[in-house]
CSV table of C-alpha atoms and ligand atoms in Angstrom, one decimal:
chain,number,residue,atom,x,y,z
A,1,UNK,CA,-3.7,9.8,-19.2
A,2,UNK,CA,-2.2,11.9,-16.1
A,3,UNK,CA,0.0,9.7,-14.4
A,4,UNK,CA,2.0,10.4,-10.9
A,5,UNK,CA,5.8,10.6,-11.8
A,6,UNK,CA,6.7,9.8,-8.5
A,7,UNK,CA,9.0,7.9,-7.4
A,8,UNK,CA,9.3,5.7,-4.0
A,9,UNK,CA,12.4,7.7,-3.2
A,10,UNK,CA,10.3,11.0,-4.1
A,11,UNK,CA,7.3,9.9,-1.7
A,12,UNK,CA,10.1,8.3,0.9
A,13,UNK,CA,11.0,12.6,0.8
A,14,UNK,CA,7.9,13.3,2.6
A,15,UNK,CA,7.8,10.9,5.3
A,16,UNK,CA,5.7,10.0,7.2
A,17,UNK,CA,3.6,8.3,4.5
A,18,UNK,CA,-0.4,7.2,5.2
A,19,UNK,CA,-2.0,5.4,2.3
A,20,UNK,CA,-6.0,5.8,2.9
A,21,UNK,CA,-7.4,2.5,1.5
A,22,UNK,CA,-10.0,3.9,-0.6
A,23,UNK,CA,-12.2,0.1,0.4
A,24,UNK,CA,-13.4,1.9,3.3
A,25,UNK,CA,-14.0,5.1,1.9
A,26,UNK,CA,-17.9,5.9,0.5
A,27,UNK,CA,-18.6,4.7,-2.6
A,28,UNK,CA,-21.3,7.0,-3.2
A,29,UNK,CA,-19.6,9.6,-3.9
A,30,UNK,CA,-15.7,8.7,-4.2
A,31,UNK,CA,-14.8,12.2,-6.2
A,32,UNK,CA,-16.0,13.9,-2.6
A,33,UNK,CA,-13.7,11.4,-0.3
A,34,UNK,CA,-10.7,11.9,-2.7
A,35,UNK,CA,-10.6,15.8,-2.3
A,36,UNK,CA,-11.5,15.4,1.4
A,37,UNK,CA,-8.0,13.0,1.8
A,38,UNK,CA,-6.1,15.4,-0.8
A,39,UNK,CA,-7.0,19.0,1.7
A,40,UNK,CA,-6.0,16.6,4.5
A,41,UNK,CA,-2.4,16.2,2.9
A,42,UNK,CA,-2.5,12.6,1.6
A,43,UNK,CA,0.6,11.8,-0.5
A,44,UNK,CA,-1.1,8.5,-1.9
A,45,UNK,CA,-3.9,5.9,-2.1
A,46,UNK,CA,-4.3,2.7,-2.0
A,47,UNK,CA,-6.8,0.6,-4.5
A,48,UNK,CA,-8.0,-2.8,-3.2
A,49,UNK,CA,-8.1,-5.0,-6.4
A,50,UNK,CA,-10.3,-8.4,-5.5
A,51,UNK,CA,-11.2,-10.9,-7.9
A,52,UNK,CA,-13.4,-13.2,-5.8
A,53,UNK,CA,-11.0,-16.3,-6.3
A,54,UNK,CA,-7.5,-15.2,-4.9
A,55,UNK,CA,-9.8,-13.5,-2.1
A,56,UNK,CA,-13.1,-14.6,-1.0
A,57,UNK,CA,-14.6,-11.3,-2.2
A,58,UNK,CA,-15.3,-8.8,-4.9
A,59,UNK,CA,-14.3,-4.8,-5.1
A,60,UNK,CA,-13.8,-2.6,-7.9
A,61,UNK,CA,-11.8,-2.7,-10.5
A,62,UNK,CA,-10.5,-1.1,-14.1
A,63,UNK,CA,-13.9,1.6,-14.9
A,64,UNK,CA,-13.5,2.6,-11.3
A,65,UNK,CA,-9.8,2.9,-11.1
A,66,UNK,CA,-9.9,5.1,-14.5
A,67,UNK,CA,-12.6,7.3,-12.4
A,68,UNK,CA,-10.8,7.6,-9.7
A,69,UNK,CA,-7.8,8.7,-11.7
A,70,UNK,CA,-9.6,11.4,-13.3
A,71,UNK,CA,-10.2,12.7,-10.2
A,72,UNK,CA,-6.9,13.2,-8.5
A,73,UNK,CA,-3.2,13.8,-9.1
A,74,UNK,CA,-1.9,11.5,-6.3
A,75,UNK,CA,0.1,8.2,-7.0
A,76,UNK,CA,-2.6,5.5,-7.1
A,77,UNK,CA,-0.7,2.4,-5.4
A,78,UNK,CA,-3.2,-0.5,-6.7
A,79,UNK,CA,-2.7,-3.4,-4.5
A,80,UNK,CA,-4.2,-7.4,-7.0
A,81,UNK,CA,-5.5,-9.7,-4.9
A,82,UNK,CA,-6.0,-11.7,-8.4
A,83,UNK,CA,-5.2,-15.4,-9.2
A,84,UNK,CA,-4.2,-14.1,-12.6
A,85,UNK,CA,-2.3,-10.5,-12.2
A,86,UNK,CA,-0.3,-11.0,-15.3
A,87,UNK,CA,-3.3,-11.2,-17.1
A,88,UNK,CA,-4.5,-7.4,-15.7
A,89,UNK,CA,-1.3,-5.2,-15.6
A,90,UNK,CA,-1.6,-3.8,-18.6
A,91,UNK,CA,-5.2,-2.5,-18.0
A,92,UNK,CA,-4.5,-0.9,-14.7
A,93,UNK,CA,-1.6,1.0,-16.2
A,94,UNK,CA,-4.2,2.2,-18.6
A,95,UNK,CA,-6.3,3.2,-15.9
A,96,UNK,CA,-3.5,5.0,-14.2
A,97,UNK,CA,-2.1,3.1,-12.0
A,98,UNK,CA,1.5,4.5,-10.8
A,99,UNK,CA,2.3,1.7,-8.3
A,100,UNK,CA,1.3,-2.3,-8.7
A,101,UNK,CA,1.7,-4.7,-6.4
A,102,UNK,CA,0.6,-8.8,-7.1
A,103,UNK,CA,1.2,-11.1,-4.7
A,104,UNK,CA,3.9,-13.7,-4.2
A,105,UNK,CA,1.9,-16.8,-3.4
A,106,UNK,CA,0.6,-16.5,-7.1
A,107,UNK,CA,3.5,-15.5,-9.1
A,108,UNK,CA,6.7,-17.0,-6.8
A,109,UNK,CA,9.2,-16.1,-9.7
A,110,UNK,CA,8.2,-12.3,-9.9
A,111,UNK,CA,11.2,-10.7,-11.7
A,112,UNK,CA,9.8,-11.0,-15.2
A,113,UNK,CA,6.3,-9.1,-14.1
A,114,UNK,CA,8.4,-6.7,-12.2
A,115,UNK,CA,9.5,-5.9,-15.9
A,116,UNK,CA,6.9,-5.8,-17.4
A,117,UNK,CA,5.1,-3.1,-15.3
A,118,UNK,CA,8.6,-1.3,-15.9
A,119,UNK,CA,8.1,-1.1,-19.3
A,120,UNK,CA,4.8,0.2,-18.7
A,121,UNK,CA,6.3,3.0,-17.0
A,122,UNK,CA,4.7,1.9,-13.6
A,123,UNK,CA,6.7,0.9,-10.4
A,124,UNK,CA,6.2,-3.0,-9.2
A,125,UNK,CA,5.8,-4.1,-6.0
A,126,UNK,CA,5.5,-7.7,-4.1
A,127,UNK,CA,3.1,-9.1,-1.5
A,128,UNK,CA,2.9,-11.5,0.7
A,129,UNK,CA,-0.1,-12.5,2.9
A,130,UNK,CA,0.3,-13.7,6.6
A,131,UNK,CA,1.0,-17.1,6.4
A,132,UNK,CA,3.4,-16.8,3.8
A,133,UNK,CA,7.5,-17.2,5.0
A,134,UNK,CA,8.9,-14.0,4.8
A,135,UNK,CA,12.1,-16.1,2.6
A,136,UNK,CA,9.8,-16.1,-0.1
A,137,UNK,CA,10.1,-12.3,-1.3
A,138,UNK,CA,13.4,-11.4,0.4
A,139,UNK,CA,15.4,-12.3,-3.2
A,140,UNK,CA,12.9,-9.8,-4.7
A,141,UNK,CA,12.9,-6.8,-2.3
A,142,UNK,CA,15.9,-5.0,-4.4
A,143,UNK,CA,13.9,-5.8,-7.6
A,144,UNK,CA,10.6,-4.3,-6.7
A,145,UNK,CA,9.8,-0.4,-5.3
A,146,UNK,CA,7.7,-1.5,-2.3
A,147,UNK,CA,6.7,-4.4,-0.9
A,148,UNK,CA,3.6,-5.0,0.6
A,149,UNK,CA,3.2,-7.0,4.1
A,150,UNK,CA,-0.2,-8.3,5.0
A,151,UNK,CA,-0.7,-7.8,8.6
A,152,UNK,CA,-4.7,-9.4,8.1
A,153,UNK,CA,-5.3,-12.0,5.0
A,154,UNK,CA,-6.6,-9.5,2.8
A,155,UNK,CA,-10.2,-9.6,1.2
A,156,UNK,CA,-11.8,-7.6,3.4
A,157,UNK,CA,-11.3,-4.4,5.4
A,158,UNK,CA,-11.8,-3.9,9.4
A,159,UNK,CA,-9.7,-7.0,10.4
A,160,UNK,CA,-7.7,-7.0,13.6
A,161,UNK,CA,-4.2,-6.6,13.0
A,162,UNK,CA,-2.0,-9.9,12.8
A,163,UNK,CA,1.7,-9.0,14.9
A,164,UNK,CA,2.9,-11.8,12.3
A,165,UNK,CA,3.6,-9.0,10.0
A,166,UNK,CA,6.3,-6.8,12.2
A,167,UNK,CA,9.0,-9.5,12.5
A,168,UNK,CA,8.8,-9.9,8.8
A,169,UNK,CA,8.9,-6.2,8.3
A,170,UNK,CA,12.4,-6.6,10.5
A,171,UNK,CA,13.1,-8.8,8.1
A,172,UNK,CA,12.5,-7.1,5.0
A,173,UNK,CA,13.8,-4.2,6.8
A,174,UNK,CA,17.1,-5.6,6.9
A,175,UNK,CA,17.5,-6.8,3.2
A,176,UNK,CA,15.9,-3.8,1.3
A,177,UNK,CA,17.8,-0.3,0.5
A,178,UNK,CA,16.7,2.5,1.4
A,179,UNK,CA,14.5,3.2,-1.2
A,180,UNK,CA,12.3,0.7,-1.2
A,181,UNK,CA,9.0,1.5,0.1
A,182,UNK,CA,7.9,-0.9,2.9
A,183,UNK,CA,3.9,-1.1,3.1
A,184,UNK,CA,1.7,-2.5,5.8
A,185,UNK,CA,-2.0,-3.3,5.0
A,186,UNK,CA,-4.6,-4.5,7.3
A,187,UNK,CA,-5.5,-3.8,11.4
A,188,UNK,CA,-3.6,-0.7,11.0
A,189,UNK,CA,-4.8,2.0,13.4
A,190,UNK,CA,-4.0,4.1,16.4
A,191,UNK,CA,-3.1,0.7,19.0
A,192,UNK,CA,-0.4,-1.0,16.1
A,193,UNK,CA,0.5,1.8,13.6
A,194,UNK,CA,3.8,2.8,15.9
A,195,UNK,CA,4.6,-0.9,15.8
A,196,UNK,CA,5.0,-1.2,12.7
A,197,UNK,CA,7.5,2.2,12.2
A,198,UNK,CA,9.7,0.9,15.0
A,199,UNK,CA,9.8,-2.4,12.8
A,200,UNK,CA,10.9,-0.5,9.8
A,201,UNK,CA,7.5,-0.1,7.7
A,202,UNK,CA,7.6,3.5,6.0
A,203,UNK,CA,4.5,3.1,4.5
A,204,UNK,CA,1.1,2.6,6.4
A,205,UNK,CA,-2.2,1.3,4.3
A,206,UNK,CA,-5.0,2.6,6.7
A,207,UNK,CA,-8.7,1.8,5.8
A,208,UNK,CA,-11.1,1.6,8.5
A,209,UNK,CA,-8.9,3.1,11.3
A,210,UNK,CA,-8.9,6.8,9.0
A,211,UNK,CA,-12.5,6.4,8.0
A,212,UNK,CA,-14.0,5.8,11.0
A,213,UNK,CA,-13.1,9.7,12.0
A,214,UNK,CA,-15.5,12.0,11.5
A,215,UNK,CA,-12.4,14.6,10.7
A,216,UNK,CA,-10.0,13.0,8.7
A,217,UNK,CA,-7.0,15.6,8.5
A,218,UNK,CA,-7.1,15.3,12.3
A,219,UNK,CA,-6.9,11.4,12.3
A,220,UNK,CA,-4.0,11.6,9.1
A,221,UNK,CA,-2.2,14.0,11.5
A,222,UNK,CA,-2.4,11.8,14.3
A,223,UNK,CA,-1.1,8.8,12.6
A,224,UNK,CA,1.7,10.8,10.9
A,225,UNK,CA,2.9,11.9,15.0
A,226,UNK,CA,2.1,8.3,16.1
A,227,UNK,CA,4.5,7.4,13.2
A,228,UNK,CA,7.0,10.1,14.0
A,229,UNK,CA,7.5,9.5,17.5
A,230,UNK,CA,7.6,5.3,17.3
A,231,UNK,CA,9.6,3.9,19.9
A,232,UNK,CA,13.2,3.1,17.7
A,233,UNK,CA,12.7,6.5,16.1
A,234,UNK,CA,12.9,8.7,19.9
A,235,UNK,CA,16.4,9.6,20.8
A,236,UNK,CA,18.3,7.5,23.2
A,237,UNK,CA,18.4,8.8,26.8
A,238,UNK,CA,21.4,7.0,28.8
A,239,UNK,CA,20.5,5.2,32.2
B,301,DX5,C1,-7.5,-6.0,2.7
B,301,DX5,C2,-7.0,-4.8,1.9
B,301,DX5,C3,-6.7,-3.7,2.7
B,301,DX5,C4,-7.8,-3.1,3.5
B,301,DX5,C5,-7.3,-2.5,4.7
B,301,DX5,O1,-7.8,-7.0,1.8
B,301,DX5,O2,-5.8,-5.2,1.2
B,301,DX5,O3,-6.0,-2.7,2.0
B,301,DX5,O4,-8.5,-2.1,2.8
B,301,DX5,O5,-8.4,-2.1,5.5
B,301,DX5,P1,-8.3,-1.8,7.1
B,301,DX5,O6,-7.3,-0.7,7.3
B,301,DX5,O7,-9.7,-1.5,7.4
B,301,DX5,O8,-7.8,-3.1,7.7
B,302,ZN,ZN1,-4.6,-3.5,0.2
Protein backbone atom coordinates (compact mmCIF):
# COMPACT_ATOMS: atom_id res chain seq x y z
CA UNK A 1 0.00 0.00 0.00
CA UNK A 2 1.32 3.67 -1.14
CA UNK A 3 0.55 5.85 1.50
CA UNK A 4 1.03 9.93 1.63
CA UNK A 5 3.77 10.73 4.26
CA UNK A 6 2.64 14.02 4.60
CA UNK A 7 2.21 15.73 7.26
CA UNK A 8 -0.29 18.77 8.19
CA UNK A 9 2.74 20.95 8.69
CA UNK A 10 4.15 19.55 5.19
CA UNK A 11 0.75 20.40 3.34
CA UNK A 12 0.38 23.78 5.74
CA UNK A 13 4.08 24.46 3.42
CA UNK A 14 2.11 24.86 0.39
CA UNK A 15 -0.65 27.11 1.37
CA UNK A 16 -3.18 27.89 0.13
CA UNK A 17 -4.73 24.48 0.43
CA UNK A 18 -8.17 23.35 -1.74
CA UNK A 19 -9.46 19.94 -0.87
CA UNK A 20 -11.80 18.84 -3.98
CA UNK A 21 -14.60 16.72 -2.42
CA UNK A 22 -14.40 13.84 -4.64
CA UNK A 23 -18.77 13.56 -3.82
CA UNK A 24 -19.25 15.90 -6.52
CA UNK A 25 -16.76 14.68 -8.84
CA UNK A 26 -18.05 11.88 -11.70
CA UNK A 27 -18.35 8.70 -10.62
CA UNK A 28 -18.09 7.25 -13.89
CA UNK A 29 -14.97 7.50 -14.31
CA UNK A 30 -13.18 8.70 -11.01
CA UNK A 31 -9.44 7.57 -12.32
CA UNK A 32 -10.09 10.52 -15.14
CA UNK A 33 -11.31 13.33 -12.38
CA UNK A 34 -8.40 12.38 -10.13
CA UNK A 35 -5.60 13.12 -12.83
CA UNK A 36 -7.66 16.10 -14.05
CA UNK A 37 -7.40 17.68 -10.11
CA UNK A 38 -3.72 16.34 -9.84
CA UNK A 39 -2.46 18.52 -13.54
CA UNK A 40 -4.55 21.26 -11.78
CA UNK A 41 -2.12 21.29 -8.73
CA UNK A 42 -4.30 19.69 -5.98
CA UNK A 43 -2.30 19.03 -2.85
CA UNK A 44 -5.31 16.67 -1.39
CA UNK A 45 -8.74 15.13 -1.52
CA UNK A 46 -11.37 14.84 0.44
CA UNK A 47 -13.49 11.31 0.76
CA UNK A 48 -17.18 11.73 1.97
CA UNK A 49 -17.74 8.59 4.15
CA UNK A 50 -21.77 8.20 4.80
CA UNK A 51 -23.32 5.40 6.45
CA UNK A 52 -26.96 6.28 6.00
CA UNK A 53 -27.69 6.49 9.90
CA UNK A 54 -25.20 9.26 11.19
CA UNK A 55 -26.28 11.01 7.78
CA UNK A 56 -29.45 10.57 6.02
CA UNK A 57 -27.57 9.22 2.99
CA UNK A 58 -25.26 6.69 1.50
CA UNK A 59 -21.73 7.26 -0.57
CA UNK A 60 -18.90 5.14 -1.06
CA UNK A 61 -16.87 3.51 0.98
CA UNK A 62 -13.69 0.94 1.66
CA UNK A 63 -13.55 -0.94 -2.31
CA UNK A 64 -13.81 2.64 -3.57
CA UNK A 65 -11.41 4.31 -1.29
CA UNK A 66 -8.72 1.42 -2.09
CA UNK A 67 -9.49 2.41 -5.97
CA UNK A 68 -9.13 5.64 -5.64
CA UNK A 69 -5.85 5.05 -3.78
CA UNK A 70 -4.48 3.19 -6.50
CA UNK A 71 -4.90 5.80 -8.59
CA UNK A 72 -3.15 8.81 -7.00
CA UNK A 73 -0.28 9.82 -4.76
CA UNK A 74 -2.07 12.66 -2.91
CA UNK A 75 -3.05 12.59 0.87
CA UNK A 76 -6.54 11.12 0.84
CA UNK A 77 -8.24 13.15 3.95
CA UNK A 78 -11.39 10.67 4.56
CA UNK A 79 -13.92 12.69 6.27
CA UNK A 80 -16.90 9.41 8.64
CA UNK A 81 -20.03 10.61 8.77
CA UNK A 82 -20.55 7.05 10.68
CA UNK A 83 -22.49 6.32 13.95
CA UNK A 84 -19.83 3.74 14.56
CA UNK A 85 -16.13 5.15 13.31
CA UNK A 86 -14.31 3.11 15.73
CA UNK A 87 -15.62 0.19 14.21
CA UNK A 88 -14.15 1.37 10.47
CA UNK A 89 -10.67 2.93 11.14
CA UNK A 90 -8.73 0.28 10.68
CA UNK A 91 -10.16 -0.58 7.21
CA UNK A 92 -9.74 2.83 5.82
CA UNK A 93 -6.13 2.89 6.85
CA UNK A 94 -5.96 -0.32 4.82
CA UNK A 95 -7.51 1.35 2.01
CA UNK A 96 -5.08 4.25 2.26
CA UNK A 97 -6.32 6.61 3.98
CA UNK A 98 -3.55 9.33 5.27
CA UNK A 99 -5.95 11.68 7.13
CA UNK A 100 -9.32 10.53 9.30
CA UNK A 101 -11.54 12.55 10.71
CA UNK A 102 -14.95 11.09 12.94
CA UNK A 103 -17.06 13.41 14.34
CA UNK A 104 -17.49 14.70 17.81
CA UNK A 105 -21.23 14.31 18.37
CA UNK A 106 -20.49 10.42 18.24
CA UNK A 107 -17.37 9.88 19.98
CA UNK A 108 -17.27 13.15 22.68
CA UNK A 109 -14.12 11.62 24.40
CA UNK A 110 -11.91 11.33 21.19
CA UNK A 111 -8.40 11.03 22.58
CA UNK A 112 -8.24 7.28 22.60
CA UNK A 113 -9.34 7.06 18.65
CA UNK A 114 -6.95 9.88 18.02
CA UNK A 115 -4.49 7.03 19.14
CA UNK A 116 -5.50 4.53 17.65
CA UNK A 117 -5.33 6.00 14.01
CA UNK A 118 -1.72 7.05 15.27
CA UNK A 119 -0.74 3.78 15.69
CA UNK A 120 -1.94 3.05 12.34
CA UNK A 121 0.37 5.47 11.03
CA UNK A 122 -2.56 7.81 9.94
CA UNK A 123 -3.14 11.43 11.24
CA UNK A 124 -6.66 11.98 13.30
CA UNK A 125 -8.85 14.65 12.98
CA UNK A 126 -12.18 15.98 14.77
CA UNK A 127 -15.56 17.16 13.48
CA UNK A 128 -18.19 18.93 14.48
CA UNK A 129 -21.38 19.59 12.57
CA UNK A 130 -23.33 23.07 12.74
CA UNK A 131 -25.25 22.88 15.63
CA UNK A 132 -22.70 21.52 17.69
CA UNK A 133 -20.98 24.15 20.53
CA UNK A 134 -17.70 24.86 19.37
CA UNK A 135 -16.56 23.95 23.44
CA UNK A 136 -17.00 20.62 22.54
CA UNK A 137 -13.74 19.94 20.44
CA UNK A 138 -11.62 22.96 21.66
CA UNK A 139 -9.91 20.39 24.50
CA UNK A 140 -9.08 18.19 21.42
CA UNK A 141 -7.68 20.65 18.87
CA UNK A 142 -3.90 20.18 20.16
CA UNK A 143 -4.56 16.38 20.11
CA UNK A 144 -5.82 15.97 16.59
CA UNK A 145 -3.95 17.26 13.08
CA UNK A 146 -7.01 19.02 11.64
CA UNK A 147 -10.24 19.66 12.56
CA UNK A 148 -13.02 19.69 10.47
CA UNK A 149 -15.82 22.52 10.80
CA UNK A 150 -19.19 21.90 9.16
CA UNK A 151 -20.34 24.95 7.63
CA UNK A 152 -23.72 22.71 6.04
CA UNK A 153 -24.97 19.44 8.15
CA UNK A 154 -23.22 17.18 6.09
CA UNK A 155 -24.83 14.29 4.05
CA UNK A 156 -25.08 15.76 1.06
CA UNK A 157 -23.20 18.08 -1.22
CA UNK A 158 -24.54 21.55 -2.95
CA UNK A 159 -25.84 23.02 0.39
CA UNK A 160 -25.69 26.76 1.01
CA UNK A 161 -23.09 27.72 3.34
CA UNK A 162 -24.08 28.08 7.06
CA UNK A 163 -21.94 31.58 8.56
CA UNK A 164 -22.34 29.47 11.92
CA UNK A 165 -19.11 27.91 11.01
CA UNK A 166 -16.65 31.19 10.88
CA UNK A 167 -17.05 32.28 14.51
CA UNK A 168 -16.18 28.86 15.44
CA UNK A 169 -13.30 28.77 13.16
CA UNK A 170 -12.24 32.13 15.24
CA UNK A 171 -12.55 30.00 17.92
CA UNK A 172 -10.69 27.10 17.01
CA UNK A 173 -8.39 29.52 15.52
CA UNK A 174 -7.46 30.86 18.72
CA UNK A 175 -6.86 27.54 20.67
CA UNK A 176 -4.97 25.45 17.99
CA UNK A 177 -1.04 25.78 17.09
CA UNK A 178 0.04 26.44 14.17
CA UNK A 179 0.08 23.17 12.79
CA UNK A 180 -3.03 22.06 13.05
CA UNK A 181 -4.94 22.00 9.89
CA UNK A 182 -8.25 23.89 10.10
CA UNK A 183 -10.90 22.38 7.43
CA UNK A 184 -14.16 23.85 6.28
CA UNK A 185 -16.62 21.58 4.46
CA UNK A 186 -19.88 22.46 2.93
CA UNK A 187 -21.33 25.94 0.86
CA UNK A 188 -17.84 26.56 0.16
CA UNK A 189 -17.41 28.49 -3.11
CA UNK A 190 -16.40 31.85 -4.70
CA UNK A 191 -19.21 34.18 -2.35
CA UNK A 192 -17.82 32.51 1.29
CA UNK A 193 -14.36 30.85 0.61
CA UNK A 194 -12.47 34.41 1.67
CA UNK A 195 -14.63 34.26 4.79
CA UNK A 196 -13.57 31.61 5.95
CA UNK A 197 -9.40 32.43 5.43
CA UNK A 198 -9.95 35.77 7.26
CA UNK A 199 -11.50 33.53 10.06
CA UNK A 200 -8.47 31.48 10.26
CA UNK A 201 -9.50 28.19 8.15
CA UNK A 202 -6.24 26.97 6.13
CA UNK A 203 -7.91 24.30 4.61
CA UNK A 204 -11.01 24.62 2.20
CA UNK A 205 -13.25 21.25 1.34
CA UNK A 206 -14.78 22.39 -2.07
CA UNK A 207 -17.31 20.02 -3.87
CA UNK A 208 -19.83 21.46 -5.97
CA UNK A 209 -18.39 25.11 -6.18
CA UNK A 210 -14.92 23.36 -8.12
CA UNK A 211 -17.05 20.94 -10.15
CA UNK A 212 -19.40 23.03 -11.48
CA UNK A 213 -16.36 24.62 -13.72
CA UNK A 214 -16.03 23.38 -16.88
CA UNK A 215 -11.96 24.14 -16.33
CA UNK A 216 -11.01 23.16 -13.07
CA UNK A 217 -7.27 24.41 -12.77
CA UNK A 218 -8.82 27.77 -13.60
CA UNK A 219 -11.52 27.54 -10.79
CA UNK A 220 -8.54 25.88 -8.11
CA UNK A 221 -6.49 28.96 -9.10
CA UNK A 222 -9.17 31.22 -8.37
CA UNK A 223 -10.01 29.97 -5.04
CA UNK A 224 -6.29 29.71 -4.14
CA UNK A 225 -6.15 34.03 -5.04
CA UNK A 226 -9.54 34.35 -3.35
CA UNK A 227 -7.84 32.65 -0.36
CA UNK A 228 -4.60 34.58 -0.72
CA UNK A 229 -5.99 37.89 -0.80
CA UNK A 230 -8.87 37.38 2.18
CA UNK A 231 -9.50 40.50 3.93
CA UNK A 232 -7.22 39.86 7.48
CA UNK A 233 -4.48 38.52 5.11
CA UNK A 234 -4.09 42.22 2.90
CA UNK A 235 -1.57 44.60 4.45
CA UNK A 236 -2.79 47.28 6.62
CA UNK A 237 -3.04 50.74 4.99
CA UNK A 238 -3.21 53.64 7.71
CA UNK A 239 -6.18 56.19 7.54
C1 LIG B 1 -21.15 17.03 3.09
C2 LIG B 1 -19.73 16.61 2.83
C3 LIG B 1 -18.96 17.58 2.05
C4 LIG B 1 -19.50 17.83 0.66
C5 LIG B 1 -19.21 19.27 0.34
O1 LIG B 1 -21.78 16.01 3.74
O2 LIG B 1 -19.05 16.40 4.06
O3 LIG B 1 -17.58 17.26 1.99
O4 LIG B 1 -18.92 17.02 -0.31
O5 LIG B 1 -19.84 19.56 -0.85
P1 LIG B 1 -20.11 21.03 -1.35
O6 LIG B 1 -18.79 21.69 -1.53
O7 LIG B 1 -20.85 20.79 -2.63
O8 LIG B 1 -20.96 21.72 -0.31
ZN1 LIG C 1 -16.79 16.15 3.92
Amino acid sequence: MIYSNKTAADLLRTKPLINPSLLAADFRNLAHDIRHLEEAGAKILHLDIMDGHFVPNLSFGVPVTEAIRRCTDLPLDVHLMLSEPQKYIKPFRDAGADFISFHIEVVPAPRQLFDEIRKLGAKPGIALNPPTPVESVLPFVNDCDLVLTMSVMPGFGGQSFNPVALEKIRRIREKAGENVLISVDGGVGENTIADCAAAGANLFVAGTALFDSPNLSERLRFFEELVLYAPSKLPQHNG
